[in-house]
Amino acid sequence: MLRKFETVHQYNVFNNNETLHPLVSVVDLSKAAPRQGSQMQFGFYAVFLKEVKCGDLIYGRQTYDYQEGTLVFIAPGQTAGIADNGEIYQPKGYALVFHPDLLPGTSLARRMKEYNFFGYHSYEALHISERERKIVLDCFAKIQYELEHAIDKHSRRLISANIELLLDYCTRFYDRQFITREVPNKSILTRFEALLDDYFQSDKPQTVGLPSVAYFASALNLSANYFGDLIKKETGQSAMAHIQEKLINLAKEKIFDPNKSVSQVAYELGFRYPQHFTRIFKQKTGMSPGEYRTFVKVM
């Protein structure tokens, strides 16, 4: 069964919570009636902190063993829920939900795109320590305090500022998680480089086109956002920059062949238009492919 929640109030009613503000709520999930698992689609942002193991979380088409002390981030339009195994469970924990209409005119609106974890898969969730959990709950408490205060001209700014503070802490916690998972992350980087080599050694550049970040993220069973952030943390450059560096190095090798035109080299690398290849090559090397070929001959 798919339940759709377009408003914060609808989600509050479903969980037996009072609506103190039409656009934001800190939902105490323990107030909800016991229920079976179901899928839910959200029309707002949600940050879930579960305090009890309650089965497998379904997120899109993926399932995730949802342990206590885990934060999951959901963006408007996404679907998530608990697997229905026929058992009744009592929800426990908290959910911060806030509608996009809360954001316009706030600092948070300008920064939402920085919080890439709203685009992560559920199995890329944030696992927090007890100390980090207390910080999260403190942020929830500050937001709840503002919700219980009579709405005035300061409410929107203070609520959005505290949400922003929470998300900044979550960014820090994710940075810590990337570091503590250094060994598996190195393995992902190695696999990425192998996939990149395989891509250019196959006919994919001609049949599929230029490799994309999404292609490699999917091949590694990761979200594009998580994959991009992981590569940036491990290498200091974006996944796209990594791909383009490989592309330019291969282009330099191919340009050595005097029997190949610039157009042929561009096609072999996956460019639809030679002009696009020339522009990228010059951006990265400071020379056009033709100028580079002449330069190499002189050297």
PDB file of C-alpha atoms in Angstrom:
ATOM      1  CA  MET A   1       0.000   0.000   0.000  1.00  0.00           C
ATOM      2  CA  LEU A   2       1.326   3.435  -0.939  1.00  0.00           C
ATOM      3  CA  ARG A   3       0.413   6.338   1.338  1.00  0.00           C
ATOM      4  CA  LYS A   4       0.918   9.841  -0.039  1.00  0.00           C
ATOM      5  CA  PHE A   5       1.586  12.809   2.222  1.00  0.00           C
ATOM      6  CA  GLU A   6       1.519  16.183   0.490  1.00  0.00           C
ATOM      7  CA  THR A   7       1.350  18.331   3.619  1.00  0.00           C
ATOM      8  CA  VAL A   8       2.996  18.359   7.026  1.00  0.00           C
ATOM      9  CA  HIS A   9      -0.447  18.309   8.631  1.00  0.00           C
ATOM     10  CA  GLN A  10      -1.373  15.054   6.877  1.00  0.00           C
ATOM     11  CA  TYR A  11       1.756  13.391   8.245  1.00  0.00           C
ATOM     12  CA  ASN A  12       1.080  14.751  11.748  1.00  0.00           C
ATOM     13  CA  VAL A  13      -2.462  13.343  11.711  1.00  0.00           C
ATOM     14  CA  PHE A  14      -1.155   9.958  10.551  1.00  0.00           C
ATOM     15  CA  ASN A  15       1.226   9.880  13.535  1.00  0.00           C
ATOM     16  CA  ASN A  16      -1.170  11.355  16.121  1.00  0.00           C
ATOM     17  CA  ASN A  17       0.896  14.553  16.484  1.00  0.00           C
ATOM     18  CA  GLU A  18      -0.481  18.066  16.835  1.00  0.00           C
ATOM     19  CA  THR A  19       0.233  20.501  13.987  1.00  0.00           C
ATOM     20  CA  LEU A  20       1.895  23.547  15.521  1.00  0.00           C
ATOM     21  CA  HIS A  21       3.078  25.013  12.223  1.00  0.00           C
ATOM     22  CA  PRO A  22       1.678  24.243   8.746  1.00  0.00           C
ATOM     23  CA  LEU A  23       5.128  23.927   7.126  1.00  0.00           C
ATOM     24  CA  VAL A  24       7.326  22.189   9.704  1.00  0.00           C
ATOM     25  CA  SER A  25       7.022  19.634  12.484  1.00  0.00           C
ATOM     26  CA  VAL A  26       9.137  17.555  14.833  1.00  0.00           C
ATOM     27  CA  VAL A  27       7.158  14.330  14.836  1.00  0.00           C
ATOM     28  CA  ASP A  28       7.304  12.051  17.870  1.00  0.00           C
ATOM     29  CA  LEU A  29       6.818   8.690  16.197  1.00  0.00           C
ATOM     30  CA  SER A  30       6.108   6.915  19.505  1.00  0.00           C
ATOM     31  CA  LYS A  31       2.696   8.668  19.525  1.00  0.00           C
ATOM     32  CA  ALA A  32       1.685   6.843  16.354  1.00  0.00           C
ATOM     33  CA  ALA A  33      -0.581   3.827  16.582  1.00  0.00           C
ATOM     34  CA  PRO A  34       1.037   0.392  16.067  1.00  0.00           C
ATOM     35  CA  ARG A  35       0.959  -0.507  12.383  1.00  0.00           C
ATOM     36  CA  GLN A  36       2.152  -2.793   9.660  1.00  0.00           C
ATOM     37  CA  GLY A  37       4.797  -1.821   7.148  1.00  0.00           C
ATOM     38  CA  SER A  38       3.839   0.310   4.168  1.00  0.00           C
ATOM     39  CA  GLN A  39       5.326   2.541   1.493  1.00  0.00           C
ATOM     40  CA  MET A  40       5.039   6.313   1.852  1.00  0.00           C
ATOM     41  CA  GLN A  41       5.567   9.123  -0.634  1.00  0.00           C
ATOM     42  CA  PHE A  42       6.516  12.518   0.762  1.00  0.00           C
ATOM     43  CA  GLY A  43       5.805  15.965  -0.632  1.00  0.00           C
ATOM     44  CA  PHE A  44       8.294  17.567   1.760  1.00  0.00           C
ATOM     45  CA  TYR A  45      11.780  17.076   3.222  1.00  0.00           C
ATOM     46  CA  ALA A  46      12.146  14.577   6.056  1.00  0.00           C
ATOM     47  CA  VAL A  47      14.963  13.621   8.423  1.00  0.00           C
ATOM     48  CA  PHE A  48      14.266  10.383  10.297  1.00  0.00           C
ATOM     49  CA  LEU A  49      15.980   9.327  13.521  1.00  0.00           C
ATOM     50  CA  LYS A  50      14.887   5.847  14.530  1.00  0.00           C
ATOM     51  CA  GLU A  51      15.435   4.648  18.080  1.00  0.00           C
ATOM     52  CA  VAL A  52      14.378   1.064  17.613  1.00  0.00           C
ATOM     53  CA  LYS A  53      15.027  -1.675  15.085  1.00  0.00           C
ATOM     54  CA  CYS A  54      11.757  -1.998  13.204  1.00  0.00           C
ATOM     55  CA  GLY A  55      12.465  -4.103  10.162  1.00  0.00           C
ATOM     56  CA  ASP A  56      13.722  -3.370   6.693  1.00  0.00           C
ATOM     57  CA  LEU A  57      13.377   0.149   5.378  1.00  0.00           C
ATOM     58  CA  ILE A  58      12.170   0.272   1.793  1.00  0.00           C
ATOM     59  CA  TYR A  59      13.584   3.213  -0.101  1.00  0.00           C
ATOM     60  CA  GLY A  60      12.636   3.365  -3.764  1.00  0.00           C
ATOM     61  CA  ARG A  61      13.413  -0.160  -4.982  1.00  0.00           C
ATOM     62  CA  GLN A  62      16.095  -0.834  -2.366  1.00  0.00           C
ATOM     63  CA  THR A  63      15.795  -2.319   1.116  1.00  0.00           C
ATOM     64  CA  TYR A  64      17.940  -1.432   4.074  1.00  0.00           C
ATOM     65  CA  ASP A  65      18.352  -3.027   7.505  1.00  0.00           C
ATOM     66  CA  TYR A  66      17.209  -0.021   9.509  1.00  0.00           C
ATOM     67  CA  GLN A  67      19.108  -0.077  12.827  1.00  0.00           C
ATOM     68  CA  GLU A  68      18.647   2.332  15.715  1.00  0.00           C
ATOM     69  CA  GLY A  69      20.943   5.351  15.668  1.00  0.00           C
ATOM     70  CA  THR A  70      20.517   5.832  11.942  1.00  0.00           C
ATOM     71  CA  LEU A  71      19.560   9.045  10.160  1.00  0.00           C
ATOM     72  CA  VAL A  72      17.847   8.843   6.778  1.00  0.00           C
ATOM     73  CA  PHE A  73      17.177  11.905   4.623  1.00  0.00           C
ATOM     74  CA  ILE A  74      14.263  12.100   2.197  1.00  0.00           C
ATOM     75  CA  ALA A  75      13.556  14.829  -0.370  1.00  0.00           C
ATOM     76  CA  PRO A  76      10.154  15.814  -1.796  1.00  0.00           C
ATOM     77  CA  GLY A  77       8.835  13.254  -4.258  1.00  0.00           C
ATOM     78  CA  GLN A  78      10.800  10.333  -2.828  1.00  0.00           C
ATOM     79  CA  THR A  79       9.219   7.132  -1.575  1.00  0.00           C
ATOM     80  CA  ALA A  80      10.226   5.241   1.565  1.00  0.00           C
ATOM     81  CA  GLY A  81       8.656   2.987   4.150  1.00  0.00           C
ATOM     82  CA  ILE A  82       8.935  -0.187   6.184  1.00  0.00           C
ATOM     83  CA  ALA A  83       8.752  -3.615   4.571  1.00  0.00           C
ATOM     84  CA  ASP A  84       5.410  -5.322   5.245  1.00  0.00           C
ATOM     85  CA  ASN A  85       6.271  -8.735   6.690  1.00  0.00           C
ATOM     86  CA  GLY A  86       2.836  -9.162   8.249  1.00  0.00           C
ATOM     87  CA  GLU A  87       3.995  -8.090  11.697  1.00  0.00           C
ATOM     88  CA  ILE A  88       2.717  -5.139  13.721  1.00  0.00           C
ATOM     89  CA  TYR A  89       5.358  -2.766  15.051  1.00  0.00           C
ATOM     90  CA  GLN A  90       5.351   0.346  17.212  1.00  0.00           C
ATOM     91  CA  PRO A  91       7.192   3.268  15.590  1.00  0.00           C
ATOM     92  CA  LYS A  92       9.693   4.961  17.868  1.00  0.00           C
ATOM     93  CA  GLY A  93      11.997   7.901  17.343  1.00  0.00           C
ATOM     94  CA  TYR A  94      11.588  11.272  15.679  1.00  0.00           C
ATOM     95  CA  ALA A  95      11.146  12.785  12.257  1.00  0.00           C
ATOM     96  CA  LEU A  96      11.821  16.387  11.314  1.00  0.00           C
ATOM     97  CA  VAL A  97       9.606  17.259   8.354  1.00  0.00           C
ATOM     98  CA  PHE A  98       9.598  20.597   6.559  1.00  0.00           C
ATOM     99  CA  HIS A  99       7.849  21.735   3.419  1.00  0.00           C
ATOM    100  CA  PRO A 100       9.736  23.492   0.570  1.00  0.00           C
ATOM    101  CA  ASP A 101       7.388  26.466   1.062  1.00  0.00           C
ATOM    102  CA  LEU A 102       9.200  27.181   4.340  1.00  0.00           C
ATOM    103  CA  LEU A 103      12.453  27.947   2.501  1.00  0.00           C
ATOM    104  CA  PRO A 104      11.997  30.964   0.163  1.00  0.00           C
ATOM    105  CA  GLY A 105      13.813  34.047   1.416  1.00  0.00           C
ATOM    106  CA  THR A 106      15.905  32.138   3.973  1.00  0.00           C
ATOM    107  CA  SER A 107      19.597  31.262   4.088  1.00  0.00           C
ATOM    108  CA  LEU A 108      18.528  27.611   4.078  1.00  0.00           C
ATOM    109  CA  ALA A 109      16.911  28.039   0.656  1.00  0.00           C
ATOM    110  CA  ARG A 110      20.233  29.128  -0.811  1.00  0.00           C
ATOM    111  CA  ARG A 111      22.085  26.244   0.802  1.00  0.00           C
ATOM    112  CA  MET A 112      19.748  23.268   0.329  1.00  0.00           C
ATOM    113  CA  LYS A 113      21.642  22.173  -2.780  1.00  0.00           C
ATOM    114  CA  GLU A 114      24.761  21.743  -0.617  1.00  0.00           C
ATOM    115  CA  TYR A 115      23.133  18.963   1.390  1.00  0.00           C
ATOM    116  CA  ASN A 116      23.739  16.184  -1.118  1.00  0.00           C
ATOM    117  CA  PHE A 117      22.688  13.499   1.369  1.00  0.00           C
ATOM    118  CA  PHE A 118      19.031  14.186   0.525  1.00  0.00           C
ATOM    119  CA  GLY A 119      19.901  12.416  -2.734  1.00  0.00           C
ATOM    120  CA  TYR A 120      21.659   9.427  -1.141  1.00  0.00           C
ATOM    121  CA  HIS A 121      20.240   5.907  -1.205  1.00  0.00           C
ATOM    122  CA  SER A 122      18.969   4.457   2.065  1.00  0.00           C
ATOM    123  CA  TYR A 123      21.951   2.098   2.360  1.00  0.00           C
ATOM    124  CA  GLU A 124      24.145   5.221   2.350  1.00  0.00           C
ATOM    125  CA  ALA A 125      22.378   6.409   5.519  1.00  0.00           C
ATOM    126  CA  LEU A 126      24.195   8.223   8.312  1.00  0.00           C
ATOM    127  CA  HIS A 127      25.106   6.070  11.320  1.00  0.00           C
ATOM    128  CA  ILE A 128      25.616   8.294  14.341  1.00  0.00           C
ATOM    129  CA  SER A 129      27.282   7.802  17.695  1.00  0.00           C
ATOM    130  CA  GLU A 130      25.503   8.384  21.011  1.00  0.00           C
ATOM    131  CA  ARG A 131      27.183  11.782  21.311  1.00  0.00           C
ATOM    132  CA  GLU A 132      26.101  12.751  17.787  1.00  0.00           C
ATOM    133  CA  ARG A 133      22.589  11.514  18.547  1.00  0.00           C
ATOM    134  CA  LYS A 134      22.392  13.935  21.476  1.00  0.00           C
ATOM    135  CA  ILE A 135      23.358  16.818  19.174  1.00  0.00           C
ATOM    136  CA  VAL A 136      20.643  15.820  16.697  1.00  0.00           C
ATOM    137  CA  LEU A 137      18.045  15.621  19.482  1.00  0.00           C
ATOM    138  CA  ASP A 138      19.185  19.005  20.791  1.00  0.00           C
ATOM    139  CA  CYS A 139      18.597  20.523  17.340  1.00  0.00           C
ATOM    140  CA  PHE A 140      15.163  18.884  17.238  1.00  0.00           C
ATOM    141  CA  ALA A 141      14.417  20.336  20.695  1.00  0.00           C
ATOM    142  CA  LYS A 142      15.376  23.864  19.552  1.00  0.00           C
ATOM    143  CA  ILE A 143      13.056  23.579  16.555  1.00  0.00           C
ATOM    144  CA  GLN A 144      10.281  22.197  18.780  1.00  0.00           C
ATOM    145  CA  TYR A 145      10.747  25.127  21.171  1.00  0.00           C
ATOM    146  CA  GLU A 146      10.182  27.563  18.313  1.00  0.00           C
ATOM    147  CA  LEU A 147       7.122  25.616  17.169  1.00  0.00           C
ATOM    148  CA  GLU A 148       5.601  25.819  20.645  1.00  0.00           C
ATOM    149  CA  HIS A 149       6.276  29.576  20.765  1.00  0.00           C
ATOM    150  CA  ALA A 150       3.526  31.751  19.300  1.00  0.00           C
ATOM    151  CA  ILE A 151       4.289  32.389  15.630  1.00  0.00           C
ATOM    152  CA  ASP A 152       5.780  35.854  15.193  1.00  0.00           C
ATOM    153  CA  LYS A 153       8.033  37.711  12.750  1.00  0.00           C
ATOM    154  CA  HIS A 154      11.092  35.827  14.046  1.00  0.00           C
ATOM    155  CA  SER A 155       9.659  32.299  13.811  1.00  0.00           C
ATOM    156  CA  ARG A 156      10.460  31.470  10.192  1.00  0.00           C
ATOM    157  CA  ARG A 157      14.049  32.701  10.391  1.00  0.00           C
ATOM    158  CA  LEU A 158      14.793  30.948  13.691  1.00  0.00           C
ATOM    159  CA  ILE A 159      13.192  27.672  12.609  1.00  0.00           C
ATOM    160  CA  SER A 160      15.016  27.625   9.270  1.00  0.00           C
ATOM    161  CA  ALA A 161      18.288  28.608  10.999  1.00  0.00           C
ATOM    162  CA  ASN A 162      17.986  25.662  13.379  1.00  0.00           C
ATOM    163  CA  ILE A 163      17.217  23.284  10.514  1.00  0.00           C
ATOM    164  CA  GLU A 164      20.298  24.654   8.765  1.00  0.00           C
ATOM    165  CA  LEU A 165      22.345  24.059  11.937  1.00  0.00           C
ATOM    166  CA  LEU A 166      21.123  20.450  12.082  1.00  0.00           C
ATOM    167  CA  LEU A 167      22.010  19.828   8.431  1.00  0.00           C
ATOM    168  CA  ASP A 168      25.454  21.388   8.926  1.00  0.00           C
ATOM    169  CA  TYR A 169      26.069  18.967  11.790  1.00  0.00           C
ATOM    170  CA  CYS A 170      24.927  16.109   9.566  1.00  0.00           C
ATOM    171  CA  THR A 171      27.443  17.241   6.929  1.00  0.00           C
ATOM    172  CA  ARG A 172      30.173  17.035   9.574  1.00  0.00           C
ATOM    173  CA  PHE A 173      28.964  13.611  10.704  1.00  0.00           C
ATOM    174  CA  TYR A 174      29.006  12.349   7.101  1.00  0.00           C
ATOM    175  CA  ASP A 175      32.584  13.633   6.732  1.00  0.00           C
ATOM    176  CA  ARG A 176      33.472  11.569   9.798  1.00  0.00           C
ATOM    177  CA  GLN A 177      31.698   8.546   8.319  1.00  0.00           C
ATOM    178  CA  PHE A 178      33.647   8.883   5.060  1.00  0.00           C
ATOM    179  CA  ILE A 179      36.885   8.868   7.084  1.00  0.00           C
ATOM    180  CA  THR A 180      35.942   5.876   9.252  1.00  0.00           C
ATOM    181  CA  ARG A 181      35.033   3.938   6.090  1.00  0.00           C
ATOM    182  CA  GLU A 182      38.344   4.712   4.414  1.00  0.00           C
ATOM    183  CA  VAL A 183      39.149   1.067   3.566  1.00  0.00           C
ATOM    184  CA  PRO A 184      35.871   0.277   1.749  1.00  0.00           C
ATOM    185  CA  ASN A 185      36.006   3.722   0.136  1.00  0.00           C
ATOM    186  CA  LYS A 186      39.469   2.970  -1.257  1.00  0.00           C
ATOM    187  CA  SER A 187      38.015  -0.212  -2.706  1.00  0.00           C
ATOM    188  CA  ILE A 188      35.273   1.799  -4.433  1.00  0.00           C
ATOM    189  CA  LEU A 189      37.871   4.184  -5.865  1.00  0.00           C
ATOM    190  CA  THR A 190      39.887   1.244  -7.209  1.00  0.00           C
ATOM    191  CA  ARG A 191      36.767  -0.271  -8.775  1.00  0.00           C
ATOM    192  CA  PHE A 192      35.839   3.103 -10.270  1.00  0.00           C
ATOM    193  CA  GLU A 193      39.243   3.408 -11.933  1.00  0.00           C
ATOM    194  CA  ALA A 194      38.946  -0.157 -13.271  1.00  0.00           C
ATOM    195  CA  LEU A 195      35.475   0.573 -14.649  1.00  0.00           C
ATOM    196  CA  LEU A 196      36.814   3.740 -16.264  1.00  0.00           C
ATOM    197  CA  ASP A 197      39.564   1.761 -17.987  1.00  0.00           C
ATOM    198  CA  ASP A 198      37.085  -0.896 -19.098  1.00  0.00           C
ATOM    199  CA  TYR A 199      34.726   1.757 -20.479  1.00  0.00           C
ATOM    200  CA  PHE A 200      37.322   3.225 -22.822  1.00  0.00           C
ATOM    201  CA  GLN A 201      38.640  -0.195 -23.836  1.00  0.00           C
ATOM    202  CA  SER A 202      35.154  -1.221 -24.967  1.00  0.00           C
ATOM    203  CA  ASP A 203      32.883   0.138 -27.703  1.00  0.00           C
ATOM    204  CA  LYS A 204      30.812   2.087 -25.151  1.00  0.00           C
ATOM    205  CA  PRO A 205      32.230   5.496 -26.139  1.00  0.00           C
ATOM    206  CA  GLN A 206      30.886   4.941 -29.668  1.00  0.00           C
ATOM    207  CA  THR A 207      27.620   3.233 -28.664  1.00  0.00           C
ATOM    208  CA  VAL A 208      26.774   5.018 -25.393  1.00  0.00           C
ATOM    209  CA  GLY A 209      28.762   8.242 -25.627  1.00  0.00           C
ATOM    210  CA  LEU A 210      30.819  10.087 -23.062  1.00  0.00           C
ATOM    211  CA  PRO A 211      30.920   8.397 -19.642  1.00  0.00           C
ATOM    212  CA  SER A 212      28.864  10.074 -16.934  1.00  0.00           C
ATOM    213  CA  VAL A 213      29.069  10.165 -13.161  1.00  0.00           C
ATOM    214  CA  ALA A 214      25.619   8.554 -13.006  1.00  0.00           C
ATOM    215  CA  TYR A 215      26.831   5.619 -15.132  1.00  0.00           C
ATOM    216  CA  PHE A 216      29.665   4.723 -12.745  1.00  0.00           C
ATOM    217  CA  ALA A 217      27.569   5.381  -9.636  1.00  0.00           C
ATOM    218  CA  SER A 218      24.965   2.929 -10.931  1.00  0.00           C
ATOM    219  CA  ALA A 219      27.646   0.350 -11.809  1.00  0.00           C
ATOM    220  CA  LEU A 220      28.927   0.614  -8.223  1.00  0.00           C
ATOM    221  CA  ASN A 221      25.377   0.451  -6.792  1.00  0.00           C
ATOM    222  CA  LEU A 222      25.664   3.942  -5.303  1.00  0.00           C
ATOM    223  CA  SER A 223      23.653   7.124  -5.666  1.00  0.00           C
ATOM    224  CA  ALA A 224      25.275   9.740  -7.896  1.00  0.00           C
ATOM    225  CA  ASN A 225      25.427  12.195  -4.980  1.00  0.00           C
ATOM    226  CA  TYR A 226      27.083   9.773  -2.560  1.00  0.00           C
ATOM    227  CA  PHE A 227      29.505   8.531  -5.215  1.00  0.00           C
ATOM    228  CA  GLY A 228      30.473  12.087  -6.149  1.00  0.00           C
ATOM    229  CA  ASP A 229      31.025  13.082  -2.527  1.00  0.00           C
ATOM    230  CA  LEU A 230      33.056   9.947  -1.829  1.00  0.00           C
ATOM    231  CA  ILE A 231      35.374  10.521  -4.815  1.00  0.00           C
ATOM    232  CA  LYS A 232      35.827  14.182  -3.832  1.00  0.00           C
ATOM    233  CA  LYS A 233      36.765  13.173  -0.265  1.00  0.00           C
ATOM    234  CA  GLU A 234      39.220  10.498  -1.459  1.00  0.00           C
ATOM    235  CA  THR A 235      40.914  12.325  -4.338  1.00  0.00           C
ATOM    236  CA  GLY A 236      40.330  16.028  -3.766  1.00  0.00           C
ATOM    237  CA  GLN A 237      38.615  16.405  -7.129  1.00  0.00           C
ATOM    238  CA  SER A 238      35.120  15.715  -8.381  1.00  0.00           C
ATOM    239  CA  ALA A 239      34.162  12.460 -10.086  1.00  0.00           C
ATOM    240  CA  MET A 240      33.573  14.396 -13.325  1.00  0.00           C
ATOM    241  CA  ALA A 241      37.039  15.963 -13.086  1.00  0.00           C
ATOM    242  CA  HIS A 242      38.436  12.461 -12.569  1.00  0.00           C
ATOM    243  CA  ILE A 243      36.626  11.240 -15.694  1.00  0.00           C
ATOM    244  CA  GLN A 244      37.764  14.217 -17.738  1.00  0.00           C
ATOM    245  CA  GLU A 245      41.381  13.754 -16.615  1.00  0.00           C
ATOM    246  CA  LYS A 246      41.260  10.172 -17.901  1.00  0.00           C
ATOM    247  CA  LEU A 247      39.620  11.401 -21.095  1.00  0.00           C
ATOM    248  CA  ILE A 248      42.301  14.018 -21.773  1.00  0.00           C
ATOM    249  CA  ASN A 249      45.150  11.590 -21.054  1.00  0.00           C
ATOM    250  CA  LEU A 250      43.679   9.131 -23.554  1.00  0.00           C
ATOM    251  CA  ALA A 251      43.157  11.940 -26.050  1.00  0.00           C
ATOM    252  CA  LYS A 252      46.834  12.910 -25.789  1.00  0.00           C
ATOM    253  CA  GLU A 253      47.843   9.323 -26.585  1.00  0.00           C
ATOM    254  CA  LYS A 254      45.514   9.084 -29.575  1.00  0.00           C
ATOM    255  CA  ILE A 255      46.623  12.435 -30.994  1.00  0.00           C
ATOM    256  CA  PHE A 256      50.135  10.958 -31.334  1.00  0.00           C
ATOM    257  CA  ASP A 257      48.790   8.804 -34.199  1.00  0.00           C
ATOM    258  CA  PRO A 258      49.306  10.911 -37.358  1.00  0.00           C
ATOM    259  CA  ASN A 259      46.858   8.689 -39.258  1.00  0.00           C
ATOM    260  CA  LYS A 260      43.939   9.825 -37.115  1.00  0.00           C
ATOM    261  CA  SER A 261      42.163  13.109 -37.609  1.00  0.00           C
ATOM    262  CA  VAL A 262      40.964  15.159 -34.656  1.00  0.00           C
ATOM    263  CA  SER A 263      37.397  14.163 -35.598  1.00  0.00           C
ATOM    264  CA  GLN A 264      38.317  10.452 -35.429  1.00  0.00           C
ATOM    265  CA  VAL A 265      39.900  10.886 -32.015  1.00  0.00           C
ATOM    266  CA  ALA A 266      36.813  12.755 -30.791  1.00  0.00           C
ATOM    267  CA  TYR A 267      34.510   9.977 -32.044  1.00  0.00           C
ATOM    268  CA  GLU A 268      36.598   7.200 -30.472  1.00  0.00           C
ATOM    269  CA  LEU A 269      36.380   8.952 -27.109  1.00  0.00           C
ATOM    270  CA  GLY A 270      32.595   9.317 -27.272  1.00  0.00           C
ATOM    271  CA  PHE A 271      32.148  12.929 -28.408  1.00  0.00           C
ATOM    272  CA  ARG A 272      29.273  13.521 -30.795  1.00  0.00           C
ATOM    273  CA  TYR A 273      30.781  16.733 -32.087  1.00  0.00           C
ATOM    274  CA  PRO A 274      34.513  17.383 -32.664  1.00  0.00           C
ATOM    275  CA  GLN A 275      33.983  21.022 -31.615  1.00  0.00           C
ATOM    276  CA  HIS A 276      32.974  19.848 -28.147  1.00  0.00           C
ATOM    277  CA  PHE A 277      36.128  17.731 -27.896  1.00  0.00           C
ATOM    278  CA  THR A 278      38.298  20.643 -29.057  1.00  0.00           C
ATOM    279  CA  ARG A 279      36.729  22.974 -26.479  1.00  0.00           C
ATOM    280  CA  ILE A 280      37.228  20.530 -23.563  1.00  0.00           C
ATOM    281  CA  PHE A 281      40.764  19.684 -24.667  1.00  0.00           C
ATOM    282  CA  LYS A 282      41.762  23.342 -24.851  1.00  0.00           C
ATOM    283  CA  GLN A 283      40.207  24.069 -21.458  1.00  0.00           C
ATOM    284  CA  LYS A 284      42.299  21.332 -19.881  1.00  0.00           C
ATOM    285  CA  THR A 285      45.601  21.754 -21.746  1.00  0.00           C
ATOM    286  CA  GLY A 286      45.617  25.349 -22.967  1.00  0.00           C
ATOM    287  CA  MET A 287      46.031  24.134 -26.556  1.00  0.00           C
ATOM    288  CA  SER A 288      43.718  22.837 -29.262  1.00  0.00           C
ATOM    289  CA  PRO A 289      44.234  19.182 -30.320  1.00  0.00           C
ATOM    290  CA  GLY A 290      45.933  20.356 -33.523  1.00  0.00           C
ATOM    291  CA  GLU A 291      48.239  22.716 -31.631  1.00  0.00           C
ATOM    292  CA  TYR A 292      49.077  19.945 -29.154  1.00  0.00           C
ATOM    293  CA  ARG A 293      49.964  17.550 -31.994  1.00  0.00           C
ATOM    294  CA  THR A 294      52.302  20.148 -33.510  1.00  0.00           C
ATOM    295  CA  PHE A 295      53.806  20.901 -30.096  1.00  0.00           C
ATOM    296  CA  VAL A 296      54.542  17.208 -29.470  1.00  0.00           C
ATOM    297  CA  LYS A 297      56.216  16.841 -32.873  1.00  0.00           C
ATOM    298  CA  VAL A 298      58.485  19.800 -32.171  1.00  0.00           C
ATOM    299  CA  MET A 299      59.393  18.382 -28.767  1.00  0.00           C
TER     300      MET A 299
END
